[in-house]
């Protein structure tokens, strides 16, 4: 599944599109100079995969950061893998088509590499209404994919029940499921189910938004390998064939979060991390959160 290509490795999606295994996460980075600089720094430091979303309200800045990064490095648009997502308020057939065009315009791009449904919406819409809504949204996603304006489509925060429902009505299977994952928040059932269906799992908040970085076990393992605790968290995910999307606005941390390809976590340490005590999570539950 992994292709070696210099330092950065790639996973192949169901439709053979290749996705770099480390992406730059932009959730909680404010629009304007901060995100412009963070994204262009990331590209300069070797990231070729950038993840944003309409609800992050920074697509304008991300687009400008991409341009700046391309200018600095001499890379071309097609060397990058760019993701954005349709927010809950825009779910539905027509509104998803419209939201996609709005995102494209803000990013100032002709196409994206991956377009995702951001949340499954269950509670807010009620059981039956959710099913109808997600199926309409997915119809629009399939249409956008077939138009060539996105190279791949997928979902975020879909648990097994949501994926099973989507499978009932889809013509094109989701290629990606982006979920909250970090040591102490394994989401094993969703990961296993997604991977069994050849859906690439991406981890949002792979450092638990910083929450897990003081964990004693992770700090001990970090010392043992002479790597930062953040690098241990990210590598633990990569070794499970999970794409990581770390966020940072600090240039040194942006740089170190991508230096993951010169070491391997041993099986016994992988298991220790997998079995460590729960560390909590954002509190955003795909089955109950009401956004
Ligand atoms: P900062 O942006 O100041 O670097 P996640 O990706 O799980 O959402 O975590 C992001 C949080 O972790 C941010 O608060 C970010 O702060 C911090 N962070 C990112 N990389 C590192 C790192 N290598 N070491 C310590 N903290 C980090």
Coordinates of C-alpha atoms and ligand atoms in Angstrom, one line a residue:
X1 CA 0.0 0.0 0.0
X2 CA 2.9 2.4 0.8
X3 CA 5.1 3.7 -2.0
X4 CA 8.4 5.1 -1.1
X5 CA 9.2 8.3 -2.8
X6 CA 12.2 10.1 -1.3
X7 CA 11.3 10.9 2.3
X8 CA 7.5 11.2 1.8
X9 CA 5.5 8.0 1.4
X10 CA 2.1 7.7 -0.2
X11 CA -1.0 5.6 0.2
X12 CA -3.0 4.6 -2.8
X13 CA -6.7 5.3 -2.6
X14 CA -9.4 2.9 -4.0
X15 CA -9.3 4.7 -7.4
X16 CA -5.4 4.6 -7.5
X17 CA -5.0 8.3 -6.7
X18 CA -1.9 8.7 -4.4
X19 CA -2.1 10.6 -1.2
X20 CA 1.0 11.7 0.9
X21 CA 0.8 10.0 4.3
X22 CA 1.5 13.2 6.2
X23 CA -0.7 16.2 5.6
X24 CA -0.6 19.6 7.1
X25 CA -3.7 20.2 9.3
X26 CA -5.1 23.7 9.4
X27 CA -8.0 23.4 11.9
X28 CA -7.8 26.2 14.4
X29 CA -5.4 28.3 12.4
X30 CA -6.8 31.7 11.9
X31 CA -7.3 33.1 8.4
X32 CA -5.0 35.8 7.1
X33 CA -1.2 36.1 7.6
X34 CA -1.0 33.3 10.2
X35 CA -2.4 30.6 7.9
X36 CA -0.8 32.0 4.8
X37 CA 2.6 31.7 6.5
X38 CA 2.0 28.4 8.1
X39 CA 0.9 26.8 4.8
X40 CA 3.7 28.3 2.8
X41 CA 6.2 27.3 5.5
X42 CA 4.8 23.8 5.5
X43 CA 5.2 23.5 1.7
X44 CA 8.7 24.8 1.9
X45 CA 9.5 22.3 4.6
X46 CA 8.3 19.4 2.5
X47 CA 4.6 19.0 3.1
X48 CA 2.7 18.3 -0.2
X49 CA -0.6 17.5 1.4
X50 CA -2.8 20.3 3.0
X51 CA -6.1 19.8 4.8
X52 CA -8.7 22.5 5.3
X53 CA -12.5 22.7 5.5
X54 CA -15.2 25.3 4.8
X55 CA -15.9 25.5 8.6
X56 CA -12.3 26.3 9.4
X57 CA -13.0 29.7 7.8
X58 CA -9.5 29.9 6.5
X59 CA -9.8 28.6 2.9
X60 CA -8.9 32.1 1.5
X61 CA -5.7 32.2 3.5
X62 CA -4.9 28.5 2.7
X63 CA -5.3 29.3 -1.0
X64 CA -2.9 32.2 -0.7
X65 CA -0.4 30.1 1.4
X66 CA -0.5 27.5 -1.3
X67 CA 0.4 30.1 -4.0
X68 CA 3.2 31.5 -1.8
X69 CA 4.5 28.0 -1.1
X70 CA 4.5 27.1 -4.8
X71 CA 6.4 30.3 -5.6
X72 CA 9.0 29.7 -2.9
X73 CA 9.6 26.0 -3.9
X74 CA 9.0 26.0 -7.6
X75 CA 6.6 23.1 -7.2
X76 CA 3.5 22.9 -9.4
X77 CA -0.1 22.7 -8.3
X78 CA -0.2 19.0 -9.4
X79 CA 2.6 18.2 -6.9
X80 CA 0.2 19.0 -4.1
X81 CA -2.7 17.1 -2.6
X82 CA -5.4 19.6 -1.3
X83 CA -8.4 18.6 0.8
X84 CA -11.5 20.5 1.8
X85 CA -14.9 19.6 3.2
X86 CA -18.6 20.3 3.0
X87 CA -20.0 21.6 6.3
X88 CA -23.3 20.4 7.9
X89 CA -25.3 23.4 7.0
X90 CA -24.6 22.8 3.3
X91 CA -25.5 19.1 3.2
X92 CA -28.1 18.2 0.6
X93 CA -27.7 17.9 -3.2
X94 CA -27.9 21.4 -4.5
X95 CA -26.3 23.0 -1.5
X96 CA -23.3 20.6 -1.6
X97 CA -22.7 21.5 -5.3
X98 CA -22.8 25.2 -4.4
X99 CA -20.6 24.8 -1.3
X100 CA -18.0 23.0 -3.4
X101 CA -17.8 25.8 -5.9
X102 CA -17.6 28.4 -3.1
X103 CA -14.6 26.4 -1.5
X104 CA -12.9 26.1 -4.9
X105 CA -13.3 29.9 -5.4
X106 CA -11.9 30.7 -2.0
X107 CA -9.0 28.4 -2.4
X108 CA -8.5 29.9 -5.9
X109 CA -8.1 26.4 -7.4
X110 CA -9.5 24.6 -10.5
X111 CA -9.8 21.4 -8.6
X112 CA -9.1 19.8 -5.2
X113 CA -7.6 16.3 -4.6
X114 CA -10.1 15.3 -2.0
X115 CA -13.6 16.5 -1.0
X116 CA -15.1 15.2 2.2
X117 CA -18.5 15.2 4.0
X118 CA -17.4 16.8 7.3
X119 CA -20.0 15.1 9.7
X120 CA -22.7 12.5 9.5
X121 CA -25.3 14.7 11.2
X122 CA -27.4 11.9 12.9
X123 CA -28.9 13.6 15.9
X124 CA -29.7 16.9 14.4
X125 CA -31.7 15.5 11.6
X126 CA -33.2 12.4 13.3
X127 CA -32.7 8.9 12.1
X128 CA -34.6 8.7 8.9
X129 CA -33.9 12.3 7.8
X130 CA -30.2 11.8 8.3
X131 CA -30.2 8.9 5.9
X132 CA -32.0 10.9 3.2
X133 CA -29.8 13.9 3.7
X134 CA -26.5 12.0 3.6
X135 CA -27.6 10.1 0.5
X136 CA -28.4 13.4 -1.3
X137 CA -25.1 14.9 -0.2
X138 CA -23.3 11.8 -1.5
X139 CA -25.1 12.1 -4.8
X140 CA -23.6 15.5 -5.2
X141 CA -20.2 14.3 -4.1
X142 CA -20.3 11.6 -6.8
X143 CA -21.3 14.1 -9.4
X144 CA -18.4 16.4 -8.4
X145 CA -16.0 13.5 -8.6
X146 CA -17.2 12.5 -12.0
X147 CA -16.8 16.0 -13.2
X148 CA -13.1 15.8 -12.4
X149 CA -13.2 18.8 -10.1
X150 CA -12.1 16.6 -7.2
X151 CA -9.7 13.6 -7.7
X152 CA -11.3 11.7 -4.8
X153 CA -14.3 11.8 -2.4
X154 CA -14.8 10.6 1.1
X155 CA -16.2 11.3 4.6
X156 CA -15.2 12.4 8.0
X157 CA -16.3 11.2 11.4
X158 CA -18.3 8.3 10.0
X159 CA -18.7 5.4 12.5
X160 CA -19.5 1.9 11.3
X161 CA -23.2 2.6 11.4
X162 CA -22.8 5.7 9.2
X163 CA -20.6 3.9 6.7
X164 CA -22.9 0.9 6.4
X165 CA -25.8 3.3 5.7
X166 CA -23.8 5.1 3.0
X167 CA -22.8 1.8 1.4
X168 CA -26.5 1.0 0.9
X169 CA -27.1 3.9 -1.5
X170 CA -23.7 4.9 -3.0
X171 CA -22.6 4.2 -6.6
X172 CA -19.0 5.2 -5.7
X173 CA -17.6 4.1 -2.4
X174 CA -15.9 6.7 -0.1
X175 CA -12.1 6.6 -0.5
X176 CA -11.2 8.2 2.8
X177 CA -12.6 8.4 6.3
X178 CA -11.1 11.2 8.4
X179 CA -11.7 10.6 12.1
X180 CA -10.3 11.9 15.5
X181 CA -7.4 9.5 16.4
X182 CA -4.5 9.7 18.7
X183 CA -2.8 7.6 21.4
X184 CA -5.4 7.0 24.1
X185 CA -8.3 7.5 21.6
X186 CA -7.9 4.5 19.2
X187 CA -11.4 4.2 17.6
X188 CA -10.5 0.6 16.8
X189 CA -13.8 -0.5 15.5
X190 CA -14.1 2.3 12.9
X191 CA -10.5 2.0 11.9
X192 CA -10.8 -1.8 11.3
X193 CA -14.1 -1.5 9.5
X194 CA -12.8 1.3 7.2
X195 CA -9.6 -0.5 6.4
X196 CA -11.4 -3.8 5.7
X197 CA -13.3 -1.9 3.0
X198 CA -10.1 -0.3 1.6
X199 CA -11.1 3.1 2.9
X200 CA -8.0 5.0 3.8
X201 CA -8.2 6.3 7.4
X202 CA -6.9 9.8 8.2
X203 CA -6.3 11.0 11.7
X204 CA -7.4 14.5 12.7
X205 CA -6.0 15.8 16.0
X206 CA -3.2 13.2 15.9
X207 CA -1.6 14.9 18.9
X208 CA -4.9 15.1 20.7
X209 CA -4.6 18.9 20.1
X210 CA -1.6 18.7 22.4
X211 CA -3.4 16.8 25.1
X212 CA -1.3 13.7 25.0
X213 CA 2.1 15.2 24.8
X214 CA 2.7 15.1 28.6
X215 CA 1.7 11.5 28.9
X216 CA 4.3 9.5 31.0
X217 CA 4.4 6.4 28.8
X218 CA 4.7 8.4 25.6
X219 CA 7.4 10.5 27.1
X220 CA 9.4 7.4 28.1
X221 CA 9.1 5.9 24.6
X222 CA 10.1 9.3 23.1
X223 CA 13.3 9.2 25.2
X224 CA 14.0 5.7 24.2
X225 CA 13.9 6.5 20.5
X226 CA 15.3 9.9 20.9
X227 CA 12.3 11.4 19.1
X228 CA 9.8 14.0 20.3
X229 CA 6.6 12.8 21.8
X230 CA 4.7 14.3 18.9
X231 CA 6.8 12.2 16.5
X232 CA 6.0 9.1 18.5
X233 CA 2.3 9.8 18.3
X234 CA 2.4 10.4 14.5
X235 CA 4.6 7.3 13.8
X236 CA 2.3 5.1 15.9
X237 CA -0.5 6.1 13.5
X238 CA 1.5 5.8 10.3
X239 CA 2.6 2.3 11.3
X240 CA -1.1 1.4 11.3
X241 CA -1.4 2.7 7.8
X242 CA -3.2 5.8 9.0
X243 CA -2.6 9.2 7.4
X244 CA -1.7 11.9 9.9
X245 CA -2.7 15.6 9.7
X246 CA -0.7 17.4 12.5
X247 CA -1.4 21.2 12.9
X248 CA 1.2 23.7 14.0
X249 CA 1.9 27.4 13.5
X250 CA 5.5 27.0 14.8
X251 CA 8.1 26.5 12.0
X252 CA 10.3 24.2 14.1
X253 CA 7.3 22.0 15.1
X254 CA 6.0 22.0 11.5
X255 CA 9.4 20.8 10.4
X256 CA 9.8 18.1 13.1
X257 CA 6.3 16.8 12.6
X258 CA 7.2 15.6 9.1
X259 CA 10.5 13.9 10.1
X260 CA 9.0 10.5 10.6
X261 CA 10.8 8.3 8.1
X262 CA 14.1 7.5 9.7
X263 CA 12.9 5.3 12.5
X264 CA 10.4 2.5 13.3
X265 CA 8.6 1.9 16.6
X266 CA 9.1 -1.7 17.7
X267 CA 6.1 -4.1 18.0
X268 CA 6.2 -4.2 21.8
X269 CA 6.2 -0.4 22.1
X270 CA 3.4 -0.1 19.4
X271 CA 1.3 -2.4 21.6
X272 CA 2.1 -0.5 24.8
X273 CA 0.8 2.7 23.1
X274 CA -2.2 0.9 21.8
X275 CA -3.1 -0.4 25.2
X276 CA -2.4 2.8 27.2
X277 CA -5.1 4.4 29.3
X278 CA -7.7 6.5 27.5
X279 CA -6.5 10.1 27.2
X280 CA -9.9 11.7 26.4
X281 CA -10.8 13.3 23.1
X282 CA -12.3 16.5 21.8
X283 CA -15.8 15.5 23.0
X284 CA -17.2 15.8 19.4
X285 CA -19.0 12.5 19.1
X286 CA -20.3 11.6 15.5
X287 CA -23.4 10.0 16.8
X288 CA -24.5 12.6 19.3
X289 CA -22.8 15.9 18.6
X290 CA -25.2 18.6 17.4
X291 CA -23.6 21.2 15.3
Ligands
LIG1 P1 1.4 25.0 17.9 O1 0.5 25.4 16.7 O2 1.7 26.2 18.7 O3 2.6 24.3 17.5 P2 -3.3 18.4 16.7 O4 -2.6 18.4 15.4 O5 -3.5 17.1 17.4 O6 -4.6 19.2 16.6 O7 -2.4 19.3 17.7 C1 -2.1 20.6 17.5 C2 -1.7 21.2 18.8 O8 -0.4 20.6 19.2 C3 -1.4 22.7 18.6 O9 -1.8 23.3 19.9 C4 0.1 22.8 18.3 O10 0.5 24.0 18.8 C5 0.6 21.7 19.1 N1 1.8 21.0 18.5 C6 1.9 20.7 17.2 N2 3.1 20.1 16.9 C7 3.7 20.0 18.1 C8 4.9 19.5 18.5 N3 5.8 18.9 17.7 N4 5.3 19.6 19.8 C9 4.4 20.2 20.7 N5 3.3 20.7 20.4 C10 2.9 20.6 19.1

